[in-house]
Tab-separated table of C-alpha atoms in Angstrom:
chain	number	residue	atom	x	y	z
A	9	MET	CA	7.706	26.127	-34.492
A	10	GLY	CA	8.742	22.815	-33.105
A	11	GLY	CA	12.136	24.290	-31.722
A	12	LEU	CA	10.168	27.430	-30.085
A	13	ALA	CA	7.590	25.096	-28.561
A	14	PHE	CA	10.675	22.889	-26.949
A	15	THR	CA	12.008	26.086	-25.634
A	16	LEU	CA	8.682	27.190	-24.104
A	17	ASP	CA	8.369	23.579	-22.652
A	18	VAL	CA	11.665	23.613	-21.123
A	19	ILE	CA	11.036	27.246	-19.462
A	20	LEU	CA	7.739	26.008	-18.046
A	21	LEU	CA	9.685	23.153	-16.450
A	22	LEU	CA	12.103	25.024	-14.951
A	23	PHE	CA	9.682	27.633	-13.640
A	24	LEU	CA	7.442	25.077	-11.957
A	25	CYS	CA	10.705	23.133	-10.579
A	26	PHE	CA	11.975	26.313	-8.693
A	27	SER	CA	8.498	28.132	-7.999
A	28	LEU	CA	6.486	25.361	-6.568
A	29	PRO	CA	6.752	24.573	-3.096
A	30	VAL	CA	8.109	21.099	-2.215
A	31	PRO	CA	8.599	18.920	0.770
A	32	THR	CA	11.556	19.079	3.187
A	33	LEU	CA	14.141	17.404	1.125
A	34	HIS	CA	15.465	14.503	3.265
A	35	LEU	CA	19.249	14.299	1.743
A	36	THR	CA	20.245	11.908	4.767
A	37	PRO	CA	18.275	8.884	5.663
A	38	LYS	CA	15.410	9.216	7.533
A	39	ARG	CA	15.041	6.512	10.206
A	40	LEU	CA	12.570	4.141	10.461
A	41	PRO	CA	12.025	2.137	13.723
A	42	SER	CA	11.525	-1.812	13.679
A	43	PRO	CA	9.100	-2.881	16.710
A	44	PRO	CA	11.486	-4.974	19.310
A	45	GLY	CA	11.124	-8.427	19.525
A	46	LYS	CA	9.787	-9.298	16.140
A	47	PRO	CA	10.535	-8.921	12.461
A	48	PHE	CA	9.611	-5.924	10.291
A	49	ARG	CA	6.839	-6.653	7.754
A	50	ILE	CA	6.518	-4.494	4.809
A	51	ALA	CA	3.456	-4.727	2.113
A	52	LEU	CA	4.163	-3.713	-1.176
A	53	PHE	CA	0.928	-2.339	-3.120
A	54	ALA	CA	1.627	-2.023	-6.867
A	55	ASP	CA	-0.058	-0.557	-9.933
A	56	LEU	CA	-3.511	0.423	-8.149
A	57	HIS	CA	-4.319	3.024	-10.864
A	58	PHE	CA	-6.634	4.821	-8.818
A	59	GLY	CA	-8.958	7.366	-10.667
A	60	GLU	CA	-9.085	5.200	-14.170
A	61	ASP	CA	-11.851	6.035	-16.246
A	62	ALA	CA	-13.528	7.899	-13.640
A	63	TRP	CA	-16.300	9.343	-15.874
A	64	THR	CA	-18.134	6.117	-15.971
A	65	ASP	CA	-19.199	3.813	-13.435
A	66	TRP	CA	-16.742	1.026	-13.766
A	67	GLY	CA	-13.825	3.159	-12.746
A	68	PRO	CA	-15.168	4.167	-8.951
A	69	ARG	CA	-16.349	0.744	-8.679
A	70	GLN	CA	-12.469	-0.596	-9.475
A	71	ASP	CA	-11.389	1.909	-6.752
A	72	LEU	CA	-13.742	0.456	-4.271
A	73	ASN	CA	-12.292	-3.233	-5.305
A	74	SER	CA	-8.847	-1.905	-4.667
A	75	LEU	CA	-9.481	-0.442	-1.441
A	76	ARG	CA	-11.013	-4.092	-0.582
A	77	VAL	CA	-7.795	-5.916	-1.860
A	78	MET	CA	-5.376	-3.529	0.358
A	79	SER	CA	-7.863	-3.800	3.384
A	80	SER	CA	-7.766	-7.465	3.359
A	81	VAL	CA	-3.887	-7.656	2.997
A	82	LEU	CA	-3.355	-5.077	5.852
A	83	ASP	CA	-5.699	-7.360	8.422
A	84	ARG	CA	-4.372	-10.632	7.522
A	85	GLU	CA	-0.650	-9.571	7.499
A	86	LEU	CA	-0.571	-6.381	10.283
A	87	PRO	CA	2.684	-5.096	8.295
A	88	ASP	CA	4.782	-2.542	9.834
A	89	PHE	CA	5.141	-0.367	6.803
A	90	VAL	CA	3.694	-0.082	3.412
A	91	VAL	CA	5.326	0.817	-0.102
A	92	TYR	CA	3.073	2.052	-2.825
A	93	LEU	CA	5.361	0.711	-5.815
A	94	GLY	CA	4.118	3.242	-8.537
A	95	ASP	CA	1.060	3.516	-10.696
A	96	VAL	CA	-0.858	4.665	-7.646
A	97	VAL	CA	-3.250	6.786	-10.073
A	98	THR	CA	-3.702	6.505	-13.634
A	99	ALA	CA	-3.460	10.016	-14.085
A	100	ASN	CA	-4.047	10.147	-17.788
A	101	ASN	CA	-7.493	9.103	-16.935
A	102	VAL	CA	-8.225	11.689	-13.546
A	103	ILE	CA	-10.343	14.247	-15.075
A	104	VAL	CA	-9.828	16.634	-12.252
A	105	ALA	CA	-6.650	18.900	-12.108
A	106	ASN	CA	-5.827	17.527	-8.617
A	107	ALA	CA	-4.916	14.107	-8.683
A	108	SER	CA	-4.213	14.083	-5.322
A	109	SER	CA	-7.468	13.162	-4.323
A	110	TYR	CA	-7.199	9.773	-5.613
A	111	TRP	CA	-3.756	9.517	-4.166
A	112	ASP	CA	-5.184	10.189	-0.658
A	113	MET	CA	-7.967	7.575	-1.400
A	114	ALA	CA	-5.187	4.851	-2.300
A	115	LEU	CA	-3.474	5.618	1.002
A	116	SER	CA	-6.416	5.578	3.009
A	117	PRO	CA	-6.152	1.906	4.257
A	118	SER	CA	-2.574	2.337	5.448
A	119	ARG	CA	-3.645	5.691	6.803
A	120	SER	CA	-6.756	4.569	8.773
A	121	ARG	CA	-4.694	1.682	10.616
A	122	GLY	CA	-1.961	3.878	11.807
A	123	ILE	CA	0.790	2.124	9.627
A	124	PRO	CA	3.126	4.292	8.126
A	125	PHE	CA	3.942	4.237	4.403
A	126	SER	CA	6.371	5.521	1.530
A	127	SER	CA	5.701	5.551	-2.095
A	128	VAL	CA	7.928	5.883	-5.634
A	129	PHE	CA	6.460	7.303	-8.843
A	130	GLY	CA	5.425	5.043	-11.872
A	131	ASN	CA	4.534	5.702	-15.588
A	132	HIS	CA	1.264	6.434	-15.254
A	133	ASP	CA	1.216	8.930	-12.048
A	134	ASP	CA	1.724	12.220	-13.882
A	135	ALA	CA	1.058	11.470	-17.293
A	136	ALA	CA	-1.227	14.150	-18.849
A	137	PHE	CA	-5.218	13.332	-19.213
A	138	GLN	CA	-6.192	11.492	-22.488
A	139	TRP	CA	-9.323	12.434	-23.765
A	140	PRO	CA	-11.421	9.368	-24.382
A	141	LEU	CA	-12.435	8.507	-28.060
A	142	GLU	CA	-16.128	7.722	-27.199
A	143	TRP	CA	-16.577	11.222	-25.853
A	144	PHE	CA	-16.484	12.661	-29.303
A	145	SER	CA	-18.942	9.773	-30.847
A	146	SER	CA	-22.667	10.306	-30.955
A	147	PRO	CA	-24.598	11.374	-29.187
A	148	GLY	CA	-21.694	13.686	-27.832
A	149	ILE	CA	-19.417	14.749	-25.258
A	150	PRO	CA	-20.722	13.258	-21.655
A	151	PRO	CA	-21.415	15.922	-18.887
A	152	ILE	CA	-17.862	16.049	-17.114
A	153	ARG	CA	-17.945	14.883	-13.740
A	154	CYS	CA	-15.304	16.789	-11.499
A	155	PRO	CA	-15.563	19.269	-8.338
A	156	ALA	CA	-16.986	22.084	-9.649
A	157	SER	CA	-20.362	23.975	-9.989
A	158	ASP	CA	-22.434	23.547	-12.578
A	159	THR	CA	-21.642	26.177	-14.903
A	160	SER	CA	-19.196	25.893	-17.481
A	161	ASP	CA	-17.441	29.301	-16.340
A	162	SER	CA	-16.173	28.337	-13.218
A	163	LEU	CA	-14.489	24.951	-14.386
A	164	VAL	CA	-11.182	26.112	-14.368
A	165	GLU	CA	-11.548	28.149	-11.011
A	166	GLU	CA	-13.081	24.989	-9.307
A	167	GLY	CA	-10.415	22.636	-10.155
A	168	CYS	CA	-11.661	20.921	-13.285
A	169	SER	CA	-8.830	20.749	-15.748
A	170	PHE	CA	-7.212	18.143	-17.906
A	171	LYS	CA	-3.604	19.162	-17.676
A	172	GLY	CA	-2.924	16.523	-14.958
A	173	THR	CA	-1.282	16.758	-11.748
A	174	GLY	CA	2.693	16.564	-11.413
A	175	ARG	CA	5.479	14.555	-9.350
A	176	LEU	CA	6.157	17.454	-7.471
A	177	GLN	CA	2.474	18.409	-6.664
A	178	LEU	CA	1.565	14.703	-5.688
A	179	MET	CA	4.454	14.344	-3.447
A	180	LYS	CA	3.723	17.462	-1.767
A	181	ALA	CA	0.248	16.633	-1.233
A	182	GLU	CA	0.971	13.223	0.212
A	183	THR	CA	3.992	14.283	2.797
A	184	VAL	CA	2.360	17.709	3.954
A	185	ARG	CA	-1.142	15.941	4.399
A	186	ASN	CA	0.246	12.829	6.153
A	187	GLN	CA	2.284	12.536	9.233
A	188	LEU	CA	2.656	8.808	8.285
A	189	SER	CA	4.553	9.628	5.293
A	190	TYR	CA	8.050	8.708	5.115
A	191	SER	CA	8.359	9.772	1.199
A	192	SER	CA	10.555	12.662	-0.001
A	193	GLY	CA	10.836	14.906	-2.980
A	194	GLY	CA	14.480	13.667	-3.247
A	195	PRO	CA	17.551	15.985	-4.303
A	196	ARG	CA	16.649	19.137	-6.343
A	197	GLU	CA	19.601	18.019	-8.750
A	198	LEU	CA	17.765	14.655	-9.889
A	199	TRP	CA	14.783	16.936	-10.977
A	200	PRO	CA	12.227	15.994	-12.845
A	201	SER	CA	12.822	12.592	-11.266
A	202	ILE	CA	11.384	13.081	-7.722
A	203	SER	CA	10.991	9.973	-5.440
A	204	ASN	CA	14.749	9.406	-4.676
A	205	TYR	CA	15.332	9.115	-0.992
A	206	ILE	CA	16.556	6.424	1.448
A	207	LEU	CA	15.148	5.177	4.725
A	208	GLU	CA	17.208	3.704	7.577
A	209	LEU	CA	15.315	0.634	9.167
A	210	CYS	CA	16.981	0.749	12.794
A	211	LYS	CA	16.393	-0.796	16.414
A	212	SER	CA	13.543	1.096	18.112
A	213	ASP	CA	15.586	0.522	21.437
A	214	HIS	CA	19.131	1.369	19.720
A	215	PRO	CA	18.246	4.153	17.096
A	216	GLN	CA	22.072	4.120	16.132
A	217	SER	CA	21.906	0.713	15.026
A	218	SER	CA	21.142	-0.026	11.428
A	219	ILE	CA	19.193	-3.255	10.446
A	220	ALA	CA	18.961	-2.433	7.046
A	221	TYR	CA	18.825	0.669	4.080
A	222	LEU	CA	15.902	0.887	2.004
A	223	TYR	CA	16.337	2.679	-1.385
A	224	PHE	CA	13.452	4.518	-3.298
A	225	LEU	CA	13.927	5.470	-6.770
A	226	ASP	CA	11.782	7.172	-9.399
A	227	SER	CA	12.124	5.321	-12.647
A	228	GLY	CA	10.670	7.825	-14.806
A	229	GLY	CA	7.872	7.452	-17.250
A	230	GLY	CA	4.607	9.843	-18.027
A	231	SER	CA	6.132	13.379	-18.415
A	232	TYR	CA	9.569	12.361	-19.119
A	233	PRO	CA	11.360	8.965	-20.390
A	234	GLU	CA	11.440	5.671	-18.481
A	235	ILE	CA	15.045	5.603	-17.090
A	236	LEU	CA	17.315	5.854	-14.183
A	237	SER	CA	19.559	8.311	-15.098
A	238	LYS	CA	23.275	8.715	-14.723
A	239	ALA	CA	22.471	11.323	-12.270
A	240	GLN	CA	20.501	8.786	-10.018
A	241	VAL	CA	23.417	6.450	-10.339
A	242	GLU	CA	26.108	8.845	-9.222
A	243	TRP	CA	23.642	9.923	-6.280
A	244	PHE	CA	23.217	6.273	-5.060
A	245	ARG	CA	26.875	5.491	-5.671
A	246	SER	CA	27.738	8.716	-3.397
A	247	LYS	CA	25.050	8.031	-0.620
A	248	SER	CA	25.560	4.496	-0.430
A	249	ARG	CA	29.451	4.984	0.176
A	250	GLU	CA	28.613	7.659	2.434
A	251	ILE	CA	26.386	5.697	4.638
A	252	ASN	CA	27.287	2.232	4.037
A	253	PRO	CA	30.813	2.153	3.357
A	254	ASP	CA	31.855	-1.497	4.507
A	255	LEU	CA	28.908	-3.010	2.772
A	256	SER	CA	28.081	-4.366	6.530
A	257	VAL	CA	24.365	-3.337	6.343
A	258	PRO	CA	21.868	-5.091	3.988
A	259	GLU	CA	20.288	-2.968	1.391
A	260	LEU	CA	16.829	-3.517	-0.163
A	261	ILE	CA	15.909	-1.443	-3.542
A	262	PHE	CA	12.508	-0.262	-4.573
A	263	TRP	CA	11.511	1.371	-7.961
A	264	HIS	CA	8.568	1.004	-10.570
A	265	ILE	CA	9.621	-0.119	-14.106
A	266	PRO	CA	12.040	-3.038	-14.193
A	267	SER	CA	15.498	-2.855	-15.593
A	268	LYS	CA	16.848	-4.702	-18.566
A	269	ALA	CA	18.205	-7.398	-16.052
A	270	TYR	CA	14.639	-8.464	-15.531
A	271	GLU	CA	14.768	-9.731	-19.169
A	272	LYS	CA	17.983	-11.645	-18.726
A	273	VAL	CA	16.431	-13.976	-15.823
A	274	ALA	CA	12.850	-13.666	-16.627
A	275	PRO	CA	11.273	-17.095	-17.303
A	276	VAL	CA	9.613	-18.102	-20.614
A	277	PRO	CA	6.500	-15.921	-20.972
A	278	GLY	CA	3.675	-18.329	-20.286
A	279	SER	CA	5.484	-21.015	-19.024
A	280	ARG	CA	5.579	-22.372	-15.149
A	281	VAL	CA	7.713	-20.545	-12.870
A	282	SER	CA	10.312	-22.984	-11.923
A	283	LYS	CA	13.452	-23.039	-9.719
A	284	PRO	CA	15.707	-21.048	-9.069
A	285	CYS	CA	12.885	-18.547	-9.652
A	286	VAL	CA	9.768	-18.358	-7.392
A	287	GLY	CA	6.271	-17.383	-8.614
A	288	SER	CA	3.083	-18.075	-9.763
A	289	ILE	CA	2.214	-16.025	-12.459
A	290	ASN	CA	4.266	-15.401	-15.657
A	291	ILE	CA	1.823	-14.321	-18.380
A	292	GLU	CA	3.598	-11.693	-20.230
A	293	LYS	CA	7.139	-10.723	-21.217
A	294	VAL	CA	9.017	-8.042	-19.563
A	295	ALA	CA	8.544	-4.353	-20.292
A	296	PRO	CA	11.954	-2.825	-19.079
A	297	GLN	CA	13.154	0.536	-18.975
A	298	GLU	CA	14.286	2.299	-22.060
A	299	ALA	CA	17.694	2.277	-21.397
A	300	GLU	CA	20.472	0.983	-18.784
A	301	GLU	CA	22.636	3.654	-17.437
A	302	GLY	CA	25.114	1.777	-15.246
A	303	PHE	CA	22.662	1.039	-12.371
A	304	MET	CA	22.485	-2.543	-12.478
A	305	ASP	CA	26.221	-2.819	-12.527
A	306	LEU	CA	26.586	-0.916	-9.337
A	307	LEU	CA	24.097	-2.892	-7.585
A	308	GLY	CA	25.471	-6.410	-8.891
A	309	ASN	CA	29.027	-5.081	-7.468
A	310	ARG	CA	27.801	-4.254	-4.306
A	311	SER	CA	27.280	-7.439	-1.836
A	312	SER	CA	25.099	-5.392	0.561
A	313	VAL	CA	22.374	-5.420	-1.985
A	314	LYS	CA	19.933	-8.307	-1.451
A	315	ALA	CA	16.920	-7.402	-3.696
A	316	ILE	CA	15.148	-5.215	-6.067
A	317	PHE	CA	11.199	-4.928	-6.208
A	318	VAL	CA	9.428	-3.583	-8.861
A	319	GLY	CA	5.927	-3.147	-10.344
A	320	HIS	CA	4.722	-2.232	-13.953
A	321	ASN	CA	3.901	-5.526	-15.371
A	322	HIS	CA	0.854	-6.636	-14.107
A	323	GLY	CA	1.088	-10.100	-15.219
A	324	LEU	CA	4.269	-11.234	-13.379
A	325	ASP	CA	5.104	-11.923	-9.973
A	326	TRP	CA	8.227	-13.766	-9.664
A	327	CYS	CA	11.259	-13.791	-8.126
A	328	CYS	CA	14.808	-14.749	-9.872
A	329	PRO	CA	18.414	-14.425	-8.683
A	330	TYR	CA	20.660	-12.253	-10.598
A	331	ASN	CA	24.381	-12.769	-9.720
A	332	LYS	CA	24.298	-12.346	-5.954
A	333	LEU	CA	20.838	-10.393	-5.428
A	334	TRP	CA	17.238	-11.191	-6.241
A	335	LEU	CA	14.981	-9.300	-9.070
A	336	CYS	CA	11.519	-9.316	-7.467
A	337	TYR	CA	8.155	-8.426	-8.860
A	338	ALA	CA	5.317	-7.290	-6.695
A	339	ARG	CA	1.829	-8.812	-7.518
A	340	HIS	CA	-0.690	-6.468	-9.142
A	341	THR	CA	-2.954	-4.949	-6.290
A	342	GLY	CA	-5.105	-2.611	-8.258
A	343	TYR	CA	-8.294	-3.679	-9.924
A	344	GLY	CA	-7.331	-0.708	-12.186
A	345	GLY	CA	-5.300	-1.209	-15.167
A	346	TYR	CA	-4.970	-4.210	-17.640
A	347	GLY	CA	-5.310	-7.841	-16.675
A	348	ASP	CA	-8.146	-9.869	-14.801
A	349	TRP	CA	-6.173	-12.286	-12.832
A	350	PRO	CA	-6.607	-12.344	-8.727
A	351	ARG	CA	-5.099	-9.485	-7.021
A	352	GLY	CA	-2.588	-9.382	-4.116
A	353	ALA	CA	0.494	-7.924	-2.816
A	354	ARG	CA	4.193	-8.963	-2.086
A	355	ILE	CA	5.245	-9.129	1.494
A	356	VAL	CA	8.921	-8.731	2.851
A	357	GLU	CA	9.854	-9.753	6.326
A	358	ILE	CA	13.334	-8.625	7.906
A	359	ASN	CA	14.230	-10.908	10.510
A	360	GLN	CA	17.092	-9.457	13.023
A	361	LYS	CA	18.079	-12.618	15.092
A	362	PRO	CA	19.027	-14.712	13.217
A	363	PHE	CA	19.052	-12.277	10.221
A	364	SER	CA	16.946	-13.106	7.076
A	365	ILE	CA	14.928	-11.475	4.295
A	366	LYS	CA	12.153	-13.438	3.273
A	367	SER	CA	9.214	-12.851	1.077
A	368	TRP	CA	5.759	-13.920	-0.130
A	369	VAL	CA	2.654	-12.905	-1.895
A	370	ARG	CA	-0.640	-12.433	0.023
A	371	MET	CA	-3.686	-12.780	-2.174
A	372	GLU	CA	-7.001	-10.781	-1.774
A	373	ASP	CA	-8.858	-14.483	-0.600
A	374	GLY	CA	-6.247	-14.855	1.797
A	375	ASP	CA	-4.004	-17.417	0.205
A	376	VAL	CA	-0.190	-17.244	0.520
A	377	HIS	CA	2.280	-18.816	-2.088
A	378	SER	CA	5.478	-18.174	-3.516
A	379	GLU	CA	7.542	-18.167	-0.512
A	380	VAL	CA	11.219	-17.315	-0.847
A	381	VAL	CA	14.214	-16.586	1.250
A	382	LEU	CA	15.956	-13.481	-0.234
A	383	SER	CA	19.190	-13.480	2.348
A	384	SER	CA	20.099	-15.368	5.286
């Protein structure tokens, strides 16, 4: 039975991959114009976890708190671009089939301000729904809260399901509904890894002049292992050689789950973050990807790569040097997910003249800390 079940799962996956409509694939970098005469500023929103405990009063309250954090950061920093750095939703807590409704809610602070954005997937974004144990305790299963009529016969028809929403569906919903989205489904040959694409930051008055390349990668988790595969490594190797053969254009990398290289440079958990690292919170151990497939060796040998940005560990917000590049955490932005420390967001600023890449953390209360120059 185990072998038969596995075979049926594979057939179902292939059917979904080749039958679901998907967003237009940007196999060449999509141009992102930088406003003239000012630095290009990016806000990173990590680990929002919208839709968590949606059947309780606590869950929707945390979503409102997360909206407040993002709004505070956006209004103070006025960024040119926003990156949603994974775990946008806690899909294994989303009781409705269409988790994109929560995804839309997470995007709303950027969208309402007219700020373009992009996203990568985290390990929670398409995890299957998990039945809460308390649902089966006395006095029994509580009423199901989902967009359906009151009759149980219509639950499935009206969108109430417990199967979760996959990466393909989430990406399609984001890109089709939002003209401000720069996200992409990525090359079909990398599926089930989805959010693999490149943006070219260019001068708005000289579109052919590149300022930086921004690479986005799906580090797995949820419906498949937490890993950057060899196929993704080769895709990056091929594309980076094609668009930046002489390494003359700086490159920034964004994915959700830290690589094992983060373990090598991490300060001792619980200790103060000290130079050469910069940061304010160092509560836990690095929780890295399940395996290294050569990606860090590739990046470490590219002088054009200046920094990697990840989320995943809510209790870490440091940046540490690794060879000739920087490994950085974002700050836990959402009120969903574990941890009760203050929320905020990492900001990345790219200056053209003179060239530099700077970063800092902007907190919900307006405080700024952990400023660091990542390249000059």
